Amino acid sequence: MTIPIRQSLEGVFLTGLRPGTTRTGLPVLRARVRAQQWQREGETFTPGEPVTCDLVVFHESTQRARTRFRPGDAFIASGHVNTYNVTHDGKLIQREEFVARRLGHDAARTRYKVTRTRRRLRPATAPAAVTGSGRAS
């Protein structure tokens, strides 16, 4: 059995998720995010310069994701990096975006309260089934 492994991105939303569509008409959400880089120095890790990049989310429930994340929220995403070229002021610039397959709040860095509706208790025994017509003969 193999363990599926993907690239991941841990960061903070700088902008809210903005809706859009791809060239083929698929719904997509885009946001600017900041991720902290770390450098290994012997046995310790030291923080490097933070990186700002684009986050792209392709999913059927884009409306639900749009309402769940706001600027400043910490998140964890798994997916892959997409590299593309953009022409800006006559110069060809290479840009990167992180395409997220899964996106969720970073539970270690996000404070939230879980509210659940109370469940009705099921009866201990099922009611007896009624057989026959119920009329005396």
PDB file of C-alpha atoms in Angstrom:
ATOM      1  CA  MET A   1       0.000   0.000   0.000  1.00  0.00           C
ATOM      2  CA  THR A   2       1.333   3.432  -0.896  1.00  0.00           C
ATOM      3  CA  ILE A   3       0.634   6.614   1.018  1.00  0.00           C
ATOM      4  CA  PRO A   4      -0.576   9.453  -1.234  1.00  0.00           C
ATOM      5  CA  ILE A   5       1.616  12.523  -0.738  1.00  0.00           C
ATOM      6  CA  ARG A   6       0.985  16.015  -2.121  1.00  0.00           C
ATOM      7  CA  GLN A   7       2.568  19.415  -1.780  1.00  0.00           C
ATOM      8  CA  SER A   8       1.059  21.549   0.939  1.00  0.00           C
ATOM      9  CA  LEU A   9       0.909  25.236   1.757  1.00  0.00           C
ATOM     10  CA  GLU A  10       0.431  26.762   5.181  1.00  0.00           C
ATOM     11  CA  GLY A  11      -0.352  30.449   5.228  1.00  0.00           C
ATOM     12  CA  VAL A  12      -2.633  33.394   5.927  1.00  0.00           C
ATOM     13  CA  PHE A  13      -5.216  34.983   3.631  1.00  0.00           C
ATOM     14  CA  LEU A  14      -4.305  38.543   2.608  1.00  0.00           C
ATOM     15  CA  THR A  15      -7.495  38.989   0.564  1.00  0.00           C
ATOM     16  CA  GLY A  16     -10.863  37.302   0.576  1.00  0.00           C
ATOM     17  CA  LEU A  17     -11.657  34.577  -1.917  1.00  0.00           C
ATOM     18  CA  ARG A  18     -12.814  36.223  -5.147  1.00  0.00           C
ATOM     19  CA  PRO A  19     -15.065  34.240  -7.514  1.00  0.00           C
ATOM     20  CA  GLY A  20     -14.252  33.831 -11.176  1.00  0.00           C
ATOM     21  CA  THR A  21     -14.240  31.332 -13.982  1.00  0.00           C
ATOM     22  CA  THR A  22     -11.586  29.594 -16.020  1.00  0.00           C
ATOM     23  CA  ARG A  23     -11.287  29.845 -19.802  1.00  0.00           C
ATOM     24  CA  THR A  24     -13.402  26.690 -20.010  1.00  0.00           C
ATOM     25  CA  GLY A  25     -16.122  28.085 -17.715  1.00  0.00           C
ATOM     26  CA  LEU A  26     -15.358  26.202 -14.481  1.00  0.00           C
ATOM     27  CA  PRO A  27     -15.998  28.099 -11.231  1.00  0.00           C
ATOM     28  CA  VAL A  28     -12.806  29.122  -9.438  1.00  0.00           C
ATOM     29  CA  LEU A  29     -11.856  31.113  -6.338  1.00  0.00           C
ATOM     30  CA  ARG A  30      -8.684  33.207  -6.184  1.00  0.00           C
ATOM     31  CA  ALA A  31      -6.935  34.897  -3.264  1.00  0.00           C
ATOM     32  CA  ARG A  32      -3.573  36.421  -2.350  1.00  0.00           C
ATOM     33  CA  VAL A  33      -1.903  34.598   0.526  1.00  0.00           C
ATOM     34  CA  ARG A  34       1.295  34.874   2.528  1.00  0.00           C
ATOM     35  CA  ALA A  35       3.359  31.857   3.551  1.00  0.00           C
ATOM     36  CA  GLN A  36       6.321  31.867   5.933  1.00  0.00           C
ATOM     37  CA  GLN A  37       9.539  30.288   4.643  1.00  0.00           C
ATOM     38  CA  TRP A  38      11.862  28.428   6.982  1.00  0.00           C
ATOM     39  CA  GLN A  39      15.557  27.695   6.533  1.00  0.00           C
ATOM     40  CA  ARG A  40      17.313  24.795   8.190  1.00  0.00           C
ATOM     41  CA  GLU A  41      20.562  25.679   9.922  1.00  0.00           C
ATOM     42  CA  GLY A  42      22.036  22.577  11.492  1.00  0.00           C
ATOM     43  CA  GLU A  43      19.533  21.319  14.047  1.00  0.00           C
ATOM     44  CA  THR A  44      17.303  24.426  14.109  1.00  0.00           C
ATOM     45  CA  PHE A  45      15.009  26.262  11.716  1.00  0.00           C
ATOM     46  CA  THR A  46      15.056  30.027  11.318  1.00  0.00           C
ATOM     47  CA  PRO A  47      12.330  32.089   9.660  1.00  0.00           C
ATOM     48  CA  GLY A  48      13.122  33.513   6.235  1.00  0.00           C
ATOM     49  CA  GLU A  49      11.334  36.101   4.156  1.00  0.00           C
ATOM     50  CA  PRO A  50       7.579  35.510   3.838  1.00  0.00           C
ATOM     51  CA  VAL A  51       6.348  34.734   0.326  1.00  0.00           C
ATOM     52  CA  THR A  52       3.213  36.239  -1.209  1.00  0.00           C
ATOM     53  CA  CYS A  53       1.517  34.176  -3.905  1.00  0.00           C
ATOM     54  CA  ASP A  54      -1.851  33.411  -5.494  1.00  0.00           C
ATOM     55  CA  LEU A  55      -4.067  30.619  -4.208  1.00  0.00           C
ATOM     56  CA  VAL A  56      -6.547  29.047  -6.632  1.00  0.00           C
ATOM     57  CA  VAL A  57      -9.380  26.747  -5.555  1.00  0.00           C
ATOM     58  CA  PHE A  58     -11.316  24.643  -8.066  1.00  0.00           C
ATOM     59  CA  HIS A  59     -14.280  23.039  -6.373  1.00  0.00           C
ATOM     60  CA  GLU A  60     -17.987  22.463  -6.760  1.00  0.00           C
ATOM     61  CA  SER A  61     -18.804  24.167  -3.438  1.00  0.00           C
ATOM     62  CA  THR A  62     -17.039  27.460  -4.141  1.00  0.00           C
ATOM     63  CA  GLN A  63     -19.865  29.466  -2.543  1.00  0.00           C
ATOM     64  CA  ARG A  64     -19.466  27.591   0.747  1.00  0.00           C
ATOM     65  CA  ALA A  65     -15.690  28.103   0.749  1.00  0.00           C
ATOM     66  CA  ARG A  66     -16.166  31.802   0.027  1.00  0.00           C
ATOM     67  CA  THR A  67     -18.200  32.296   3.189  1.00  0.00           C
ATOM     68  CA  ARG A  68     -15.853  30.282   5.428  1.00  0.00           C
ATOM     69  CA  PHE A  69     -12.585  32.177   4.852  1.00  0.00           C
ATOM     70  CA  ARG A  70     -11.782  35.845   5.481  1.00  0.00           C
ATOM     71  CA  PRO A  71      -8.595  37.945   5.295  1.00  0.00           C
ATOM     72  CA  GLY A  72      -6.349  37.084   8.242  1.00  0.00           C
ATOM     73  CA  ASP A  73      -7.528  33.464   8.550  1.00  0.00           C
ATOM     74  CA  ALA A  74      -4.794  30.833   8.853  1.00  0.00           C
ATOM     75  CA  PHE A  75      -5.220  27.916   6.448  1.00  0.00           C
ATOM     76  CA  ILE A  76      -3.665  24.673   5.257  1.00  0.00           C
ATOM     77  CA  ALA A  77      -4.036  23.612   1.630  1.00  0.00           C
ATOM     78  CA  SER A  78      -2.860  20.578  -0.296  1.00  0.00           C
ATOM     79  CA  GLY A  79      -2.411  20.572  -4.055  1.00  0.00           C
ATOM     80  CA  HIS A  80       0.302  21.577  -6.519  1.00  0.00           C
ATOM     81  CA  VAL A  81       2.173  24.613  -7.872  1.00  0.00           C
ATOM     82  CA  ASN A  82       1.289  25.914 -11.329  1.00  0.00           C
ATOM     83  CA  THR A  83       3.836  28.115 -13.154  1.00  0.00           C
ATOM     84  CA  TYR A  84       2.713  30.436 -15.936  1.00  0.00           C
ATOM     85  CA  ASN A  85       3.966  33.453 -17.911  1.00  0.00           C
ATOM     86  CA  VAL A  86       2.455  36.951 -17.903  1.00  0.00           C
ATOM     87  CA  THR A  87       3.365  39.916 -20.082  1.00  0.00           C
ATOM     88  CA  HIS A  88       3.595  43.109 -17.995  1.00  0.00           C
ATOM     89  CA  ASP A  89       4.807  46.405 -19.567  1.00  0.00           C
ATOM     90  CA  GLY A  90       6.229  44.466 -22.506  1.00  0.00           C
ATOM     91  CA  LYS A  91       8.273  42.136 -20.265  1.00  0.00           C
ATOM     92  CA  LEU A  92       7.643  38.425 -19.867  1.00  0.00           C
ATOM     93  CA  ILE A  93       7.261  37.598 -16.161  1.00  0.00           C
ATOM     94  CA  GLN A  94       7.045  34.085 -14.728  1.00  0.00           C
ATOM     95  CA  ARG A  95       4.498  33.728 -11.904  1.00  0.00           C
ATOM     96  CA  GLU A  96       3.427  30.885  -9.662  1.00  0.00           C
ATOM     97  CA  GLU A  97       0.102  30.014  -8.131  1.00  0.00           C
ATOM     98  CA  PHE A  98      -0.820  27.256  -5.710  1.00  0.00           C
ATOM     99  CA  VAL A  99      -3.750  25.181  -6.961  1.00  0.00           C
ATOM    100  CA  ALA A 100      -5.513  23.728  -3.924  1.00  0.00           C
ATOM    101  CA  ARG A 101      -7.353  20.413  -4.042  1.00  0.00           C
ATOM    102  CA  ARG A 102      -8.191  20.586  -0.344  1.00  0.00           C
ATOM    103  CA  LEU A 103      -8.471  23.714   1.781  1.00  0.00           C
ATOM    104  CA  GLY A 104      -9.199  24.102   5.476  1.00  0.00           C
ATOM    105  CA  HIS A 105      -8.569  26.241   8.522  1.00  0.00           C
ATOM    106  CA  ASP A 106      -5.310  25.658  10.389  1.00  0.00           C
ATOM    107  CA  ALA A 107      -6.668  24.280  13.658  1.00  0.00           C
ATOM    108  CA  ALA A 108      -3.410  25.027  15.489  1.00  0.00           C
ATOM    109  CA  ARG A 109      -3.612  28.751  14.644  1.00  0.00           C
ATOM    110  CA  THR A 110      -7.348  29.444  14.392  1.00  0.00           C
ATOM    111  CA  ARG A 111      -9.693  30.088  17.280  1.00  0.00           C
ATOM    112  CA  TYR A 112     -13.230  29.006  16.647  1.00  0.00           C
ATOM    113  CA  LYS A 113     -16.282  27.824  18.494  1.00  0.00           C
ATOM    114  CA  VAL A 114     -18.207  24.736  17.459  1.00  0.00           C
ATOM    115  CA  THR A 115     -21.968  24.964  17.840  1.00  0.00           C
ATOM    116  CA  ARG A 116     -24.122  21.955  17.239  1.00  0.00           C
ATOM    117  CA  THR A 117     -27.851  21.454  17.366  1.00  0.00           C
ATOM    118  CA  ARG A 118     -29.084  19.112  20.053  1.00  0.00           C
ATOM    119  CA  ARG A 119     -29.875  15.652  18.804  1.00  0.00           C
ATOM    120  CA  ARG A 120     -33.153  14.030  19.671  1.00  0.00           C
ATOM    121  CA  LEU A 121     -32.698  10.860  21.661  1.00  0.00           C
ATOM    122  CA  ARG A 122     -33.888   7.721  19.958  1.00  0.00           C
ATOM    123  CA  PRO A 123     -36.344   5.558  21.881  1.00  0.00           C
ATOM    124  CA  ALA A 124     -34.702   2.627  23.659  1.00  0.00           C
ATOM    125  CA  THR A 125     -37.113   0.130  22.048  1.00  0.00           C
ATOM    126  CA  ALA A 126     -38.784   0.339  18.691  1.00  0.00           C
ATOM    127  CA  PRO A 127     -42.597   0.579  18.771  1.00  0.00           C
ATOM    128  CA  ALA A 128     -44.383  -2.697  18.112  1.00  0.00           C
ATOM    129  CA  ALA A 129     -45.572  -3.185  14.556  1.00  0.00           C
ATOM    130  CA  VAL A 130     -49.318  -3.320  14.028  1.00  0.00           C
ATOM    131  CA  THR A 131     -50.452  -6.399  12.099  1.00  0.00           C
ATOM    132  CA  GLY A 132     -53.809  -7.163  10.593  1.00  0.00           C
ATOM    133  CA  SER A 133     -56.688  -4.810   9.948  1.00  0.00           C
ATOM    134  CA  GLY A 134     -57.323  -4.029  13.593  1.00  0.00           C
ATOM    135  CA  ARG A 135     -60.994  -5.137  13.363  1.00  0.00           C
ATOM    136  CA  ALA A 136     -62.485  -7.893  15.424  1.00  0.00           C
ATOM    137  CA  SER A 137     -64.109 -10.749  13.467  1.00  0.00           C
TER     138      SER A 137
END
